[in-house]
């Protein structure tokens, strides 16, 4: 009896493995077929074999989900009505399955974000409301923030809360909170990308060539920074006048007593009033002082510097500005503080001091080229005051153009603006005929005053 049972189990085991091997072979063959069709962009031909592998062997290969997304998006784009809705829902299911079977490659936050963005794109066909789509994005944001990184998704998420505010379905505080939530996330992603890009740029600056893989990563980080820069601007445009001082001040006055011991609320209130230039209002002073009492940090030191500046006490202001830098431990955030302080001196006309802070910002975050453009602008503005002859005064524009070009070299976000700015400055510098008349081709001109630098007259 035991022998018969053993033989039966062996037979079942062998039968199972033969069946699995046959299924495995069938899936392998169809995987190869639909993979070839997808690479040729023959998505309709790929649909049948892809569907078979998806249904029979859902764990077989990640290509089921990577290629399946392309196939279903093609079907969605080339269908209408109920058929299109069915394909949209099937793609949402595919996203869920990708997370179920290949979670490490398709994490929850990414999948939920993709589903929400798909829902938004086809909201009319799905008859989805703004509130439903917002909730779908909110699920991605709250359940797996680390992996919800899509710039487009983050912008849509914020845009929806503004639309819901306009429709009377969200309060102003909820809208501002969501702006801060999304902006905080953007800052984290920008900081991560900047740190990685700075490492690759440093390797190149040292004379070492990047590997092919590193080159691809460099391009990825550059595009990431560009994308987040664009959505940050878009968020500010979307918010528009909904966040002016006339709206913010009464809101913070109303809520101050309730939140005066909430460091996060105070920090965000300070940041928002500063961003919208509400710093002349007594409410700004009240919030800054309360935050400094509760939790002094680099930000409060910076804002206390602003208050001292408004009192006309520039020496005390500078102490607070420098204190804000010393309190900050993160290089990217420290670079931002140096830029902010540089801006203060730039606007007051203290170009020498401004350059000092801009250059420090460049050391801390060399992938942000905006300080180069500011230095270039200051050189250009000083041209008439920093030369002893008309030729030498206009030679300053060569220096300005060179600084502008540096911005484009280190920061792809500024490539176009940097090239246009450099060309504008070059046009104001001495011409070839003037160089010929002066007879100083290739000579070095010393630029005086606060600039204290030299420029070589072009030889061609």
Coordinates of C-alpha atoms in Angstrom, one line a residue:
X1 CA 0.0 0.0 0.0
X2 CA 2.8 2.4 0.9
X3 CA 4.6 1.6 -2.3
X4 CA 1.5 2.3 -4.4
X5 CA 1.0 5.7 -2.6
X6 CA 4.6 6.5 -3.2
X7 CA 4.4 5.7 -6.9
X8 CA 1.2 7.7 -7.2
X9 CA 2.9 10.8 -5.6
X10 CA 5.9 10.4 -7.9
X11 CA 3.6 10.2 -10.9
X12 CA 1.8 13.3 -9.8
X13 CA 5.0 15.1 -9.2
X14 CA 6.4 14.2 -12.7
X15 CA 3.1 15.1 -14.3
X16 CA 3.1 18.5 -12.6
X17 CA 6.7 19.3 -13.7
X18 CA 6.1 18.3 -17.3
X19 CA 2.9 20.5 -17.3
X20 CA 4.9 23.4 -15.8
X21 CA 7.7 22.9 -18.2
X22 CA 5.3 22.9 -21.2
X23 CA 3.6 26.0 -19.8
X24 CA 7.0 27.6 -19.2
X25 CA 8.0 26.8 -22.8
X26 CA 4.8 28.2 -24.2
X27 CA 5.2 31.4 -22.2
X28 CA 8.8 31.7 -23.3
X29 CA 7.8 31.4 -27.0
X30 CA 5.0 33.9 -26.7
X31 CA 7.2 36.3 -24.7
X32 CA 9.7 36.3 -27.5
X33 CA 7.0 36.9 -30.0
X34 CA 5.4 39.9 -28.3
X35 CA 8.8 41.3 -27.3
X36 CA 9.7 41.4 -31.0
X37 CA 6.4 43.0 -32.0
X38 CA 6.7 45.7 -29.3
X39 CA 10.2 46.6 -30.3
X40 CA 8.8 47.0 -33.9
X41 CA 5.9 49.0 -32.4
X42 CA 3.4 46.5 -33.8
X43 CA 1.3 46.7 -30.7
X44 CA -1.8 45.2 -32.2
X45 CA 0.1 42.1 -33.2
X46 CA 1.7 41.9 -29.8
X47 CA -1.6 42.0 -27.9
X48 CA -2.5 38.3 -28.4
X49 CA 0.7 36.6 -27.4
X50 CA 1.2 39.2 -24.6
X51 CA -2.3 38.5 -23.2
X52 CA -1.6 34.7 -23.2
X53 CA 1.6 35.1 -21.2
X54 CA 0.0 37.6 -18.8
X55 CA -2.8 35.2 -18.0
X56 CA -0.8 31.9 -17.9
X57 CA 2.5 33.1 -16.4
X58 CA 2.0 36.4 -14.6
X59 CA 5.2 36.0 -12.6
X60 CA 7.3 34.9 -15.6
X61 CA 9.0 38.1 -16.7
X62 CA 8.8 41.8 -15.9
X63 CA 8.4 42.5 -19.7
X64 CA 4.8 41.5 -19.2
X65 CA 4.3 44.8 -17.4
X66 CA 6.8 47.0 -19.0
X67 CA 5.7 46.1 -22.6
X68 CA 2.1 45.6 -21.5
X69 CA 1.9 49.3 -20.5
X70 CA 2.9 50.2 -24.1
X71 CA 0.5 47.8 -25.6
X72 CA -2.5 48.9 -23.5
X73 CA -1.7 52.6 -24.0
X74 CA -1.7 52.0 -27.8
X75 CA -5.1 50.3 -27.4
X76 CA -6.5 53.2 -25.3
X77 CA -5.3 55.8 -27.9
X78 CA -6.9 53.9 -30.7
X79 CA -10.3 53.1 -29.2
X80 CA -13.3 55.0 -28.0
X81 CA -16.4 54.6 -25.8
X82 CA -16.8 51.5 -23.7
X83 CA -13.9 49.7 -25.4
X84 CA -11.6 52.5 -24.4
X85 CA -12.8 52.5 -20.8
X86 CA -12.2 48.8 -20.6
X87 CA -8.6 49.2 -21.8
X88 CA -8.1 52.0 -19.3
X89 CA -9.4 49.8 -16.4
X90 CA -7.2 46.9 -17.6
X91 CA -4.1 49.2 -17.6
X92 CA -5.0 50.1 -14.0
X93 CA -5.2 46.4 -13.2
X94 CA -1.9 45.8 -14.9
X95 CA -0.3 48.5 -12.7
X96 CA -1.6 46.7 -9.6
X97 CA -0.3 43.4 -10.9
X98 CA 3.2 44.8 -11.6
X99 CA 3.4 45.8 -7.9
X100 CA 2.0 42.4 -6.8
X101 CA 4.6 40.4 -8.8
X102 CA 7.5 42.7 -9.1
X103 CA 7.2 45.1 -6.1
X104 CA 10.9 46.0 -6.0
X105 CA 10.7 47.3 -9.6
X106 CA 7.2 48.7 -9.4
X107 CA 6.8 50.1 -5.8
X108 CA 3.4 51.1 -4.5
X109 CA 3.8 54.8 -4.6
X110 CA 4.9 54.8 -8.2
X111 CA 2.0 52.4 -9.2
X112 CA -0.6 54.4 -7.3
X113 CA 0.7 57.6 -8.9
X114 CA 0.5 56.1 -12.4
X115 CA -3.0 54.9 -11.8
X116 CA -4.1 58.4 -10.6
X117 CA -2.4 60.1 -13.6
X118 CA -4.2 57.7 -15.9
X119 CA -7.5 58.4 -14.2
X120 CA -6.9 62.1 -14.6
X121 CA -6.0 61.8 -18.3
X122 CA -9.2 59.9 -19.0
X123 CA -11.4 61.5 -16.4
X124 CA -14.2 62.3 -18.9
X125 CA -14.4 58.8 -20.3
X126 CA -14.3 57.4 -16.7
X127 CA -16.7 60.1 -15.5
X128 CA -14.3 60.7 -12.6
X129 CA -14.7 63.8 -10.4
X130 CA -11.9 66.1 -9.2
X131 CA -12.4 64.8 -5.7
X132 CA -12.1 61.2 -6.8
X133 CA -8.9 61.8 -8.7
X134 CA -7.4 63.9 -5.9
X135 CA -8.1 61.0 -3.5
X136 CA -6.3 58.6 -5.8
X137 CA -3.2 60.9 -5.8
X138 CA -3.5 61.4 -2.1
X139 CA -3.4 57.7 -1.6
X140 CA 0.0 57.5 -3.4
X141 CA 1.2 60.5 -1.5
X142 CA 0.2 59.3 2.0
X143 CA 0.8 55.6 1.6
X144 CA 4.2 55.6 -0.1
X145 CA 5.6 59.1 -0.4
X146 CA 9.2 57.9 -1.0
X147 CA 8.2 56.3 -4.2
X148 CA 5.8 58.9 -5.5
X149 CA 8.3 60.9 -7.4
X150 CA 6.6 61.8 -10.7
X151 CA 6.9 65.5 -11.4
X152 CA 3.8 65.4 -13.6
X153 CA 1.9 63.5 -10.9
X154 CA 3.0 65.9 -8.1
X155 CA 1.9 68.9 -10.1
X156 CA -1.5 67.3 -11.0
X157 CA -2.0 66.5 -7.4
X158 CA -1.5 70.1 -6.3
X159 CA -3.4 71.5 -9.2
X160 CA -6.5 69.5 -8.2
X161 CA -6.4 70.8 -4.6
X162 CA -6.5 74.4 -6.1
X163 CA -9.4 73.4 -8.3
X164 CA -11.2 72.0 -5.3
X165 CA -10.5 75.1 -3.3
X166 CA -12.0 77.2 -6.2
X167 CA -15.0 75.0 -6.1
X168 CA -15.5 75.6 -2.4
X169 CA -14.5 71.9 -1.5
X170 CA -11.2 72.7 0.2
X171 CA -10.3 75.4 2.6
X172 CA -7.5 77.9 2.0
X173 CA -5.5 76.3 4.8
X174 CA -5.8 72.9 3.1
X175 CA -4.7 74.3 -0.2
X176 CA -1.6 76.0 1.4
X177 CA -0.8 72.9 3.4
X178 CA -0.8 70.8 0.3
X179 CA 1.4 73.4 -1.5
X180 CA 3.9 73.0 1.4
X181 CA 3.6 69.2 1.4
X182 CA 4.3 68.9 -2.3
X183 CA 7.0 71.6 -2.2
X184 CA 8.8 69.7 0.6
X185 CA 8.7 66.6 -1.5
X186 CA 10.1 68.5 -4.5
X187 CA 12.9 69.9 -2.3
X188 CA 13.8 66.3 -1.2
X189 CA 14.0 65.0 -4.7
X190 CA 15.9 68.1 -6.0
X191 CA 18.4 67.7 -3.2
X192 CA 18.9 64.0 -3.9
X193 CA 19.4 64.7 -7.7
X194 CA 21.7 67.6 -7.0
X195 CA 23.9 65.6 -4.7
X196 CA 24.3 62.8 -7.2
X197 CA 24.9 65.2 -10.1
X198 CA 27.5 67.1 -8.1
X199 CA 29.5 63.9 -7.6
X200 CA 29.5 63.2 -11.3
X201 CA 30.4 66.8 -12.2
X202 CA 33.2 66.7 -9.7
X203 CA 34.6 63.6 -11.3
X204 CA 34.5 65.3 -14.7
X205 CA 36.1 68.4 -13.3
X206 CA 39.0 66.3 -12.0
X207 CA 39.7 65.2 -15.5
X208 CA 38.2 61.7 -15.2
X209 CA 35.9 60.4 -17.9
X210 CA 32.4 59.2 -16.9
X211 CA 31.5 55.6 -17.7
X212 CA 28.5 55.0 -20.1
X213 CA 26.4 54.2 -17.1
X214 CA 27.4 57.3 -15.2
X215 CA 26.8 59.4 -18.4
X216 CA 23.2 58.0 -18.5
X217 CA 22.8 58.8 -14.8
X218 CA 24.1 62.4 -15.3
X219 CA 21.5 62.9 -18.1
X220 CA 18.8 61.5 -15.9
X221 CA 19.7 63.8 -12.9
X222 CA 19.9 66.8 -15.2
X223 CA 16.4 66.1 -16.6
X224 CA 15.1 65.4 -13.2
X225 CA 16.2 68.8 -11.9
X226 CA 14.8 70.5 -15.0
X227 CA 11.4 68.8 -14.6
X228 CA 11.1 69.7 -10.9
X229 CA 12.2 73.3 -11.7
X230 CA 9.3 73.5 -14.2
X231 CA 6.7 72.2 -11.9
X232 CA 7.8 74.4 -9.1
X233 CA 7.2 77.4 -11.4
X234 CA 3.9 76.0 -12.5
X235 CA 2.7 75.5 -8.9
X236 CA 3.5 79.1 -8.1
X237 CA 1.6 80.2 -11.2
X238 CA -1.4 78.0 -10.4
X239 CA -1.5 79.4 -6.8
X240 CA -1.3 82.9 -8.1
X241 CA -3.2 85.6 -6.3
X242 CA -4.9 83.0 -4.1
X243 CA -1.9 83.3 -1.8
X244 CA -1.4 87.1 -1.7
X245 CA -0.9 89.0 1.6
X246 CA -4.5 89.9 1.7
X247 CA -5.4 86.2 2.0
X248 CA -2.5 85.0 4.1
X249 CA -2.4 87.6 6.9
X250 CA -6.1 87.2 8.0
X251 CA -5.7 83.4 7.9
X252 CA -2.6 83.4 10.0
X253 CA -4.1 85.9 12.4
X254 CA -7.1 83.7 12.9
X255 CA -5.1 80.5 13.4
X256 CA -2.2 81.8 15.4
X257 CA -3.4 81.0 18.9
X258 CA -4.3 77.5 17.9
X259 CA -1.0 76.7 16.2
X260 CA 1.5 79.0 18.0
X261 CA 3.2 75.9 19.6
X262 CA 3.3 74.0 16.3
X263 CA 6.8 74.4 14.9
X264 CA 5.8 73.1 11.4
X265 CA 2.9 75.5 11.1
X266 CA 5.0 78.4 12.2
X267 CA 7.8 77.5 9.8
X268 CA 5.4 77.2 6.9
X269 CA 3.7 80.5 7.8
X270 CA 7.1 82.3 7.8
X271 CA 8.1 80.8 4.5
X272 CA 4.8 81.6 2.8
X273 CA 4.8 85.3 4.0
X274 CA 8.4 85.7 3.0
X275 CA 7.8 84.2 -0.4
X276 CA 4.8 86.5 -1.0
X277 CA 6.7 89.6 0.4
X278 CA 4.4 90.0 3.4
X279 CA 7.4 90.8 5.6
X280 CA 6.3 94.3 6.4
X281 CA 3.2 93.1 8.2
X282 CA 3.4 92.8 12.1
X283 CA 2.1 89.2 11.7
X284 CA 5.4 88.2 10.1
X285 CA 7.3 89.6 13.0
X286 CA 5.0 87.8 15.5
X287 CA 5.4 84.4 13.8
X288 CA 9.2 84.7 13.4
X289 CA 9.7 85.7 17.1
X290 CA 7.4 82.8 18.2
X291 CA 9.2 80.3 16.1
X292 CA 12.6 81.5 17.3
X293 CA 11.4 81.1 20.9
X294 CA 9.9 77.7 20.3
X295 CA 12.5 76.2 17.9
X296 CA 15.4 78.5 16.7
X297 CA 17.1 77.2 13.5
X298 CA 18.8 78.4 10.3
X299 CA 15.5 79.7 8.9
X300 CA 14.6 81.8 12.0
X301 CA 18.1 83.2 12.1
X302 CA 17.7 84.3 8.4
X303 CA 14.3 85.8 9.0
X304 CA 15.6 87.7 12.1
X305 CA 18.2 89.1 9.8
X306 CA 15.5 90.4 7.5
X307 CA 13.8 92.0 10.5
X308 CA 17.0 93.7 11.5
X309 CA 17.5 94.9 7.9
X310 CA 14.1 96.5 8.0
X311 CA 15.0 98.3 11.2
X312 CA 18.1 99.7 9.4
X313 CA 20.5 97.7 11.5
X314 CA 22.6 96.1 8.8
X315 CA 25.4 94.9 11.0
X316 CA 23.0 93.0 13.2
X317 CA 21.3 91.7 10.1
X318 CA 24.6 90.3 8.8
X319 CA 25.3 88.5 12.1
X320 CA 21.9 86.7 11.8
X321 CA 22.5 85.9 8.1
X322 CA 25.9 84.3 8.9
X323 CA 24.4 82.6 11.9
X324 CA 21.7 81.0 9.6
X325 CA 24.5 79.6 7.4
X326 CA 26.4 78.2 10.4
X327 CA 23.3 76.6 11.8
X328 CA 22.5 74.8 8.6
X329 CA 24.2 71.4 8.2
X330 CA 22.9 70.3 4.8
X331 CA 25.1 71.6 1.9
X332 CA 22.2 72.1 -0.6
X333 CA 20.1 74.0 1.9
X334 CA 23.2 76.0 2.9
X335 CA 23.8 76.8 -0.7
X336 CA 20.2 78.2 -0.9
X337 CA 20.8 80.4 2.1
X338 CA 24.0 81.8 0.6
X339 CA 22.0 82.5 -2.6
X340 CA 19.2 84.3 -0.6
X341 CA 21.8 86.4 1.3
X342 CA 23.5 87.1 -2.0
X343 CA 20.2 88.3 -3.4
X344 CA 19.8 90.7 -0.5
X345 CA 23.2 92.3 -1.2
X346 CA 22.6 92.2 -5.0
X347 CA 19.3 94.2 -4.6
X348 CA 21.0 96.7 -2.3
X349 CA 23.8 97.3 -4.8
X350 CA 26.6 95.7 -2.6
X351 CA 27.9 93.6 -5.5
X352 CA 31.2 92.7 -3.9
X353 CA 29.5 91.1 -0.9
X354 CA 26.8 89.6 -3.1
X355 CA 29.5 87.8 -5.2
X356 CA 31.1 86.4 -2.0
X357 CA 27.8 84.6 -1.1
X358 CA 27.1 83.6 -4.7
X359 CA 30.5 82.0 -5.0
X360 CA 30.0 80.1 -1.7
X361 CA 26.7 78.8 -3.0
X362 CA 28.5 77.5 -6.1
X363 CA 31.0 75.7 -4.0
X364 CA 28.2 74.0 -2.0
X365 CA 26.0 73.2 -4.9
X366 CA 27.9 73.4 -8.2
X367 CA 25.1 72.0 -10.3
X368 CA 23.0 75.1 -9.7
X369 CA 24.3 77.7 -12.2
X370 CA 22.0 80.6 -11.3
X371 CA 24.7 82.4 -9.2
X372 CA 26.8 82.6 -12.3
X373 CA 24.1 84.6 -14.0
X374 CA 23.8 86.9 -11.1
X375 CA 27.6 87.5 -11.1
X376 CA 27.4 88.1 -14.8
X377 CA 24.6 90.6 -14.4
X378 CA 26.6 92.5 -11.7
X379 CA 29.6 92.7 -13.9
X380 CA 27.5 94.1 -16.8
X381 CA 25.9 96.7 -14.5
X382 CA 29.3 97.8 -13.3
X383 CA 31.0 98.1 -16.8
X384 CA 30.8 101.8 -16.9
X385 CA 32.4 102.2 -13.5
X386 CA 35.2 99.6 -13.7
X387 CA 37.4 100.8 -16.6
X388 CA 39.7 103.7 -17.3
X389 CA 38.9 103.9 -21.0
X390 CA 35.8 103.3 -23.1
X391 CA 37.4 100.2 -24.6
X392 CA 38.3 98.8 -21.1
X393 CA 34.9 99.6 -19.8
X394 CA 33.3 97.6 -22.5
X395 CA 35.8 94.8 -22.0
X396 CA 34.0 94.0 -18.8
X397 CA 31.2 92.5 -20.9
X398 CA 33.6 89.7 -22.0
X399 CA 33.9 88.9 -18.3
X400 CA 30.1 89.0 -17.9
X401 CA 29.7 86.7 -21.0
X402 CA 32.1 84.2 -19.6
X403 CA 30.3 84.0 -16.3
X404 CA 27.0 83.5 -18.1
X405 CA 28.4 80.7 -20.2
X406 CA 29.5 78.9 -17.0
X407 CA 25.9 78.8 -15.9
X408 CA 24.9 76.9 -19.1
X409 CA 27.8 74.5 -18.7
X410 CA 27.0 73.3 -15.2
X411 CA 23.2 73.7 -15.3
X412 CA 21.1 72.3 -18.2
X413 CA 18.1 74.2 -16.9
X414 CA 19.8 77.4 -17.8
X415 CA 21.5 76.4 -21.1
X416 CA 19.2 78.5 -23.3
X417 CA 19.0 81.5 -21.0
X418 CA 22.8 81.4 -20.4
X419 CA 23.5 81.3 -24.2
X420 CA 21.1 84.2 -24.9
X421 CA 22.6 86.3 -22.0
X422 CA 26.2 85.6 -23.1
X423 CA 25.4 86.6 -26.6
X424 CA 23.8 89.8 -25.4
X425 CA 26.9 90.7 -23.4
X426 CA 29.2 89.8 -26.3
X427 CA 27.3 92.2 -28.5
X428 CA 28.1 95.0 -26.1
X429 CA 31.9 94.2 -25.9
X430 CA 34.4 95.8 -28.3
X431 CA 34.1 94.6 -31.9
X432 CA 36.8 93.0 -34.1
X433 CA 37.4 96.3 -35.9
X434 CA 37.8 98.2 -32.5
X435 CA 40.3 95.5 -31.3
X436 CA 42.2 96.0 -34.6
X437 CA 42.2 99.8 -34.1
X438 CA 43.3 99.5 -30.5
X439 CA 46.0 97.0 -31.5
X440 CA 45.8 95.0 -28.3
X441 CA 44.7 91.6 -29.6
X442 CA 45.6 88.8 -27.1
X443 CA 46.6 91.3 -24.4
X444 CA 45.4 91.1 -20.8
X445 CA 43.3 93.9 -19.5
X446 CA 43.1 94.4 -15.7
X447 CA 39.6 95.3 -14.5
X448 CA 39.6 97.4 -11.4
X449 CA 37.0 98.5 -8.8
X450 CA 35.1 95.8 -6.9
X451 CA 35.5 93.3 -9.8
X452 CA 39.3 93.0 -9.4
X453 CA 39.8 90.6 -12.3
X454 CA 41.5 90.3 -15.7
X455 CA 40.2 89.6 -19.2
X456 CA 42.2 88.6 -22.3
X457 CA 41.3 90.5 -25.5
X458 CA 40.1 87.9 -28.0
X459 CA 42.5 86.9 -30.8
X460 CA 39.8 85.9 -33.3

